[in-house]
PDB file of C-alpha atoms and ligand atoms in Angstrom:
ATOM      1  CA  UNK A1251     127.912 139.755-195.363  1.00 94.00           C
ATOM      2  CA  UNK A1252     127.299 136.343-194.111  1.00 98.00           C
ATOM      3  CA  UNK A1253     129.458 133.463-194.590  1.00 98.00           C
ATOM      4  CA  UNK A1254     129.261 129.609-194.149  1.00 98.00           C
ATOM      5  CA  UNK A1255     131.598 126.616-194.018  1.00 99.00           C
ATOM      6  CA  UNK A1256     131.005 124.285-196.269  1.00 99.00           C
ATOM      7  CA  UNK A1257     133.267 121.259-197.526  1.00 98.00           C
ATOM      8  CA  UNK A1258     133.578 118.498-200.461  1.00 99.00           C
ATOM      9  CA  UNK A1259     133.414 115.213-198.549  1.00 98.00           C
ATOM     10  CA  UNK A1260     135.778 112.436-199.643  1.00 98.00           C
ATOM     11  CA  UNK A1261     133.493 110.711-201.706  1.00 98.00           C
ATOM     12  CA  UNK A1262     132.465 113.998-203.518  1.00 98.00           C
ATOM     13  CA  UNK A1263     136.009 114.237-204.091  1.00 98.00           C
ATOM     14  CA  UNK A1264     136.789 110.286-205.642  1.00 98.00           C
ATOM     15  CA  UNK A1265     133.693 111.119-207.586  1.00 98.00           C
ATOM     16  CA  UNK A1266     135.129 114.339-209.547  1.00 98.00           C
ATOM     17  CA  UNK A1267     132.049 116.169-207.473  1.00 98.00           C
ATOM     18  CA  UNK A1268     134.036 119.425-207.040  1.00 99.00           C
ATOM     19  CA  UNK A1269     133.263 121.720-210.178  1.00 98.00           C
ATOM     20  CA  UNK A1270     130.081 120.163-209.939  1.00 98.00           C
ATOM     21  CA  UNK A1271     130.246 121.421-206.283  1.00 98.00           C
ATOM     22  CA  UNK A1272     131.318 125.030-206.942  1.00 98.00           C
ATOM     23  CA  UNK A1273     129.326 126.033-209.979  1.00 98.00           C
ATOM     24  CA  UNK A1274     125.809 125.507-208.210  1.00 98.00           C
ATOM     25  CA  UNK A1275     126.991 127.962-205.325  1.00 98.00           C
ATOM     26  CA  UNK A1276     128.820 129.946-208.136  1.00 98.00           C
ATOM     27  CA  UNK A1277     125.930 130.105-210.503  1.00 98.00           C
ATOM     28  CA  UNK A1278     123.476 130.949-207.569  1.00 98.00           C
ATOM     29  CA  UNK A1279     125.463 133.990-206.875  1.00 97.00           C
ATOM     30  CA  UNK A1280     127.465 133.440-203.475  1.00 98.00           C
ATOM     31  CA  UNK A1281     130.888 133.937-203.295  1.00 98.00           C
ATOM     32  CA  UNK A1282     133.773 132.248-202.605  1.00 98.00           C
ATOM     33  CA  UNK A1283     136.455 133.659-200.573  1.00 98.00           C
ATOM     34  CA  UNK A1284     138.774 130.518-199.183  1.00 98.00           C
ATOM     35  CA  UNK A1285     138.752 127.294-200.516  1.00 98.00           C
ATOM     36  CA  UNK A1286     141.852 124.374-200.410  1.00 98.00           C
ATOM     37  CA  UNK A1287     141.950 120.698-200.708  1.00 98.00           C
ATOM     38  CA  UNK A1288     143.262 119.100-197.572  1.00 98.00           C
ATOM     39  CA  UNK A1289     143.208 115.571-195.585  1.00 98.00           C
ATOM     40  CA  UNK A1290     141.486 116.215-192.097  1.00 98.00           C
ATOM     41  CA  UNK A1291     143.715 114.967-189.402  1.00 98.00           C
ATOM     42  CA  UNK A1292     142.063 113.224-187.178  1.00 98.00           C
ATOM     43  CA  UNK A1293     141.963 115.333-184.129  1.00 98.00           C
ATOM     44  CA  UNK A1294     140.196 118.012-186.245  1.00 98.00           C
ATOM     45  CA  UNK A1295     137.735 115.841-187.251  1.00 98.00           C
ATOM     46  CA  UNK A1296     136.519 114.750-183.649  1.00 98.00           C
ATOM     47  CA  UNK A1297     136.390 118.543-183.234  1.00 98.00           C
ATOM     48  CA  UNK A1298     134.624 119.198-186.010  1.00 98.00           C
ATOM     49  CA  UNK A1299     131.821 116.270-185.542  1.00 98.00           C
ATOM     50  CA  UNK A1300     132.158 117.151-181.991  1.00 98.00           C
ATOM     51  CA  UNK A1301     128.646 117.462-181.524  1.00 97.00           C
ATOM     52  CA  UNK A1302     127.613 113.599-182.784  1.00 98.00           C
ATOM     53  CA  UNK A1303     130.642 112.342-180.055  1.00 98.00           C
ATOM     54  CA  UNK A1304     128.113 110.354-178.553  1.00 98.00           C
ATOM     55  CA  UNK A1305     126.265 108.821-181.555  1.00 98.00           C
ATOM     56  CA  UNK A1306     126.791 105.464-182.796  1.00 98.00           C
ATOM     57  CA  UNK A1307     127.621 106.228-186.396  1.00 97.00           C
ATOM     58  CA  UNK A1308     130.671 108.875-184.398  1.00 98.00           C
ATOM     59  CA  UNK A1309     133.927 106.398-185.098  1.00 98.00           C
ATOM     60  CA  UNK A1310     132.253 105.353-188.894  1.00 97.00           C
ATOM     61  CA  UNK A1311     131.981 108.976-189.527  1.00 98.00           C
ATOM     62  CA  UNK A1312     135.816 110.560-188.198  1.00 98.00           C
ATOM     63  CA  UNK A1313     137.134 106.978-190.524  1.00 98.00           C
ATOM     64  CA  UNK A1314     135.157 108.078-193.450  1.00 98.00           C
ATOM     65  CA  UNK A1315     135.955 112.115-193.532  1.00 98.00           C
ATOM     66  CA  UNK A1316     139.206 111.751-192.834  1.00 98.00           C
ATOM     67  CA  UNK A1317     140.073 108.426-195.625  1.00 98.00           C
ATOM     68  CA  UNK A1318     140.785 110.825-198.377  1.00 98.00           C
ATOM     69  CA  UNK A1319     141.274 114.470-199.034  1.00 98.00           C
ATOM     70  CA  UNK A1320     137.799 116.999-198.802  1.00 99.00           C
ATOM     71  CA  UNK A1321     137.604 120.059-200.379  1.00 99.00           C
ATOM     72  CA  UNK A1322     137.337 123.094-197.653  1.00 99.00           C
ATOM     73  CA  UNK A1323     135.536 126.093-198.216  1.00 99.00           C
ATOM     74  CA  UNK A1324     133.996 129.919-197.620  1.00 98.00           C
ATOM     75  CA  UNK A1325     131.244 130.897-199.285  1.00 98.00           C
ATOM     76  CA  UNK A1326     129.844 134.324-198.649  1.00 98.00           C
ATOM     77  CA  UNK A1327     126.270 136.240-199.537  1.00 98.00           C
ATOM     78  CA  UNK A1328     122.737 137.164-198.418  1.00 98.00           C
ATOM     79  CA  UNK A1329     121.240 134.010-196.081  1.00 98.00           C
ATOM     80  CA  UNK A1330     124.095 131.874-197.605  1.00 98.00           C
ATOM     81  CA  UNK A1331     124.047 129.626-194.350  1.00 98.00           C
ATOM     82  CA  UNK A1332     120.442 128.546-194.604  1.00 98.00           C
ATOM     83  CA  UNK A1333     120.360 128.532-198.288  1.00 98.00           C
ATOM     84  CA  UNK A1334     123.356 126.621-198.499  1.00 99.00           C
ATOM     85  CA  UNK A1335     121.796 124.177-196.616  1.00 98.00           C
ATOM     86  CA  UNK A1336     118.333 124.088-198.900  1.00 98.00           C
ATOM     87  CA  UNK A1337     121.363 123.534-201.919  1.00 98.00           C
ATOM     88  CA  UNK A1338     122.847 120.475-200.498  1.00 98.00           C
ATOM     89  CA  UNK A1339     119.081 118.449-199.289  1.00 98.00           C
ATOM     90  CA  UNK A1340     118.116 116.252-196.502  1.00 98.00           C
ATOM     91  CA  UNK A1341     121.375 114.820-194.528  1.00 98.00           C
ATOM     92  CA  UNK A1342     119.856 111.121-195.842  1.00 98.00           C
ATOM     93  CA  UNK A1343     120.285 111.528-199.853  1.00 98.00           C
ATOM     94  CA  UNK A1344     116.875 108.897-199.907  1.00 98.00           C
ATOM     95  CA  UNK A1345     115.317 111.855-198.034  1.00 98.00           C
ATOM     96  CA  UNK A1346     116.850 114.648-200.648  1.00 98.00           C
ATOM     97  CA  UNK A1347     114.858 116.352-202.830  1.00 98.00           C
ATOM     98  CA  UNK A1348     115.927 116.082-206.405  1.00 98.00           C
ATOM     99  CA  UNK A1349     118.000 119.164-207.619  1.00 98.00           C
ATOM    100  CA  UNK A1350     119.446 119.281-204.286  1.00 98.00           C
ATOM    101  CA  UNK A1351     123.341 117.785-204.026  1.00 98.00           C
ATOM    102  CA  UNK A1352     122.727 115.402-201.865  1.00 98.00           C
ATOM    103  CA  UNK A1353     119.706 114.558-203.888  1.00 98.00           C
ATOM    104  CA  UNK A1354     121.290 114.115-207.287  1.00 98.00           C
ATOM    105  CA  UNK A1355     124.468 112.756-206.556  1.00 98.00           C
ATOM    106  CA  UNK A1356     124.307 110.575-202.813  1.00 98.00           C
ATOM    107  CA  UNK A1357     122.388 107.422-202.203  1.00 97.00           C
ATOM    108  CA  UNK A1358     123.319 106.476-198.770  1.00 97.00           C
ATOM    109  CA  UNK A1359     123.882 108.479-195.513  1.00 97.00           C
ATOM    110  CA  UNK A1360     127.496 107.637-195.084  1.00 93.00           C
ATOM    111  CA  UNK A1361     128.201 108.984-197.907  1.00 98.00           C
ATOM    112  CA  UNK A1362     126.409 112.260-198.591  1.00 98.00           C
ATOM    113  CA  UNK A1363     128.718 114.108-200.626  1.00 98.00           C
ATOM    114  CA  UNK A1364     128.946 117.737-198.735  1.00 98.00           C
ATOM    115  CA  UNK A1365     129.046 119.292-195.389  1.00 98.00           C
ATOM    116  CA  UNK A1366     127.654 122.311-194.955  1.00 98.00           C
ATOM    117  CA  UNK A1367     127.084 124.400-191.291  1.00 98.00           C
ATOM    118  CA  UNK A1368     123.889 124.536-189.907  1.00 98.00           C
ATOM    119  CA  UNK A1369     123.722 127.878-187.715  1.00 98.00           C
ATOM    120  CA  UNK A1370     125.796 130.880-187.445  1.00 98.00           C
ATOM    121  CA  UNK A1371     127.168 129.434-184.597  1.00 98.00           C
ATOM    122  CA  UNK A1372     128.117 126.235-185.945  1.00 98.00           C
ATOM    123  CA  UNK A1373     129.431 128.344-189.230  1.00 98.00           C
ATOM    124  CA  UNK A1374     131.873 130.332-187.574  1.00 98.00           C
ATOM    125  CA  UNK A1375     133.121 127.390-184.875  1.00 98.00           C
ATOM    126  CA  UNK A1376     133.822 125.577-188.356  1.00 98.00           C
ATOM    127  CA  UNK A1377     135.116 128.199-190.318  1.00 98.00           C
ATOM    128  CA  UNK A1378     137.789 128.958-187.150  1.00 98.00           C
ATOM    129  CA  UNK A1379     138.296 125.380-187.398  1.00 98.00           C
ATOM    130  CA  UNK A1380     139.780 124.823-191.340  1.00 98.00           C
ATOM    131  CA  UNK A1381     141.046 128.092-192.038  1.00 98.00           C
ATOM    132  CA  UNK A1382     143.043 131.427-190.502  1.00 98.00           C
ATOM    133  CA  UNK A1383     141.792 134.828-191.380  1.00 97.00           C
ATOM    134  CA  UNK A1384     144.746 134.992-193.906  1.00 98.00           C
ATOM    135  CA  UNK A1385     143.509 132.394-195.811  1.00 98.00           C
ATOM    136  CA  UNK A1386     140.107 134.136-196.712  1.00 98.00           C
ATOM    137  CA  UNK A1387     140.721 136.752-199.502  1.00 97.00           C
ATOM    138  CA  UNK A1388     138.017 139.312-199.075  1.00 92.00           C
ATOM    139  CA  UNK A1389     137.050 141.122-202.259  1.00 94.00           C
ATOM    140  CA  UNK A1390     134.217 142.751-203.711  1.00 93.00           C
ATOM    141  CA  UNK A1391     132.857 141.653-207.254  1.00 94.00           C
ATOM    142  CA  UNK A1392     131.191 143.974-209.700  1.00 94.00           C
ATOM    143  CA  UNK A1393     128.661 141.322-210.814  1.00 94.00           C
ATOM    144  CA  UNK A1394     127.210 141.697-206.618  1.00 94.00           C
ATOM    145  CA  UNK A1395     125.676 144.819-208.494  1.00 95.00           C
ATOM    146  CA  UNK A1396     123.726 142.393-210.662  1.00 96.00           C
ATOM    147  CA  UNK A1397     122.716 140.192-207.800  1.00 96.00           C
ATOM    148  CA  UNK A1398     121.898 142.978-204.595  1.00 96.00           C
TER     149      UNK A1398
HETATM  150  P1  DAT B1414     124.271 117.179-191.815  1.00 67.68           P
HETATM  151  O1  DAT B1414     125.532 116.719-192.493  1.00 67.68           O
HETATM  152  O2  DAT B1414     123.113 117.242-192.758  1.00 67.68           O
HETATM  153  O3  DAT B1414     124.456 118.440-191.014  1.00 67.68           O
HETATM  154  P2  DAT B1414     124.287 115.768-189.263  1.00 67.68           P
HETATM  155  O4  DAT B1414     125.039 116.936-188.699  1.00 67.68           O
HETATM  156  O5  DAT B1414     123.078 115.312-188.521  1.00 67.68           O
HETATM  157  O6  DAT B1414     123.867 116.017-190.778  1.00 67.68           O
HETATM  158  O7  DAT B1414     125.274 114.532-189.360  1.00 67.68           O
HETATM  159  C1  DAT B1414     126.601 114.710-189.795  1.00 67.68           C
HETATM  160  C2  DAT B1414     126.957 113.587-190.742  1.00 67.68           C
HETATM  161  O8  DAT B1414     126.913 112.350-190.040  1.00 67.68           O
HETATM  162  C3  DAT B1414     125.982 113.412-191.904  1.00 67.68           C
HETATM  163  O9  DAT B1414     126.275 114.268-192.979  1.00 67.68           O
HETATM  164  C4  DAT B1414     126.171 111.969-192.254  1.00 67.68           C
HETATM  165  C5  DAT B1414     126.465 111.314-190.925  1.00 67.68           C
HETATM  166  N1  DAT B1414     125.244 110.732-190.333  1.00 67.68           N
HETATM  167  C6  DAT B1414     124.173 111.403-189.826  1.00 67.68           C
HETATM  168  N2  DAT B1414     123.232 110.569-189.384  1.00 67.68           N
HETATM  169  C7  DAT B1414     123.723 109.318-189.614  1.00 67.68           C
HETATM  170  C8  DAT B1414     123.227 108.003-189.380  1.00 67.68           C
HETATM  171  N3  DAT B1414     122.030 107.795-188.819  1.00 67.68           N
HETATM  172  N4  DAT B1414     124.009 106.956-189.762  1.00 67.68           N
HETATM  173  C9  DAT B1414     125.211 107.142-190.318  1.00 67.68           C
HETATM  174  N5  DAT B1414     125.743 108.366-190.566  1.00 67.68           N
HETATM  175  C10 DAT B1414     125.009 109.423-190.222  1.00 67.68           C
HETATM  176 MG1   MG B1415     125.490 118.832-189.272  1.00 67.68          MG
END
């Protein structure tokens, strides 16, 4: 089954955003299998952003994740990467459509409430990145018979 990275940002996490957070995916029917509340050290962060090294919003954006604790997560189902994605809205909240994440709760760019991987690629560079196999507790749920 497919899985995805995705993580409460640090102003999701000031803003009491994290139930909020896991119910949608909850509710929707993915599943999570690793989650823990951490403080990115810095190096990770360049890693992680890796790809937007050379943007000018690069240093705003390794200050910002890594000025308070985010909320790191697995999330597991059918097309959860792409869907996951749809959840959260346009990166810009201005641009997100209401009932989207990003939509209901962000106003500005900066600070966009959730990060979520964009590819299969991206999903398991990122997922290698915050968490070791160990830390992802496989299990199978009755209710997936209600939901496959
Ligand atoms: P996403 O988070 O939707 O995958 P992205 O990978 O293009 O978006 O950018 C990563 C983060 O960088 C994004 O969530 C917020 C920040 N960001 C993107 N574009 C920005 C910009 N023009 N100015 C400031 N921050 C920006
Ligand atoms: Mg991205």
């Amino acid at each position: 089954m497919e899985k995805t990275y995705l993580m409460v940002k640090p102003d999701g996490v000031q803003r009491n955003l994290i139930g909020e957070v896991v119910t949608r995916f909850e509710k929707k029917g993915f599943q999570l299998v690793g989650a823990k509340l951490m403080n990115i050290p810095r190096e990770l962060a360049e890693e992680h952003y890796g790809e937007h090294k050379e943007r000018p919003f690069f240093g705003e954006l390794v200050d910002f994740i890594t000025s308070g604790p985010v909320f790191a997560m697995v999330w597991q189902g059918e097309n959860v990467i792409a869907t996951a994605r749809q959840m959260m809205g346009a990166t810009n909240p201005k641009d997100a459509a209401p009932g989207t994440i990003r939509g209901d709760f962000g106003v500005t760019v900066g600070k966009n409430i959730i990060h979520g991987s964009d590819s299969p690629e991206s999903a398991a560079r990122e997922m290698g990145l915050f968490f070791k196999q160990e830390e992802l507790a496989e299990h199978s749920k009755l209710i997936n018979e209600w939901i496959y």
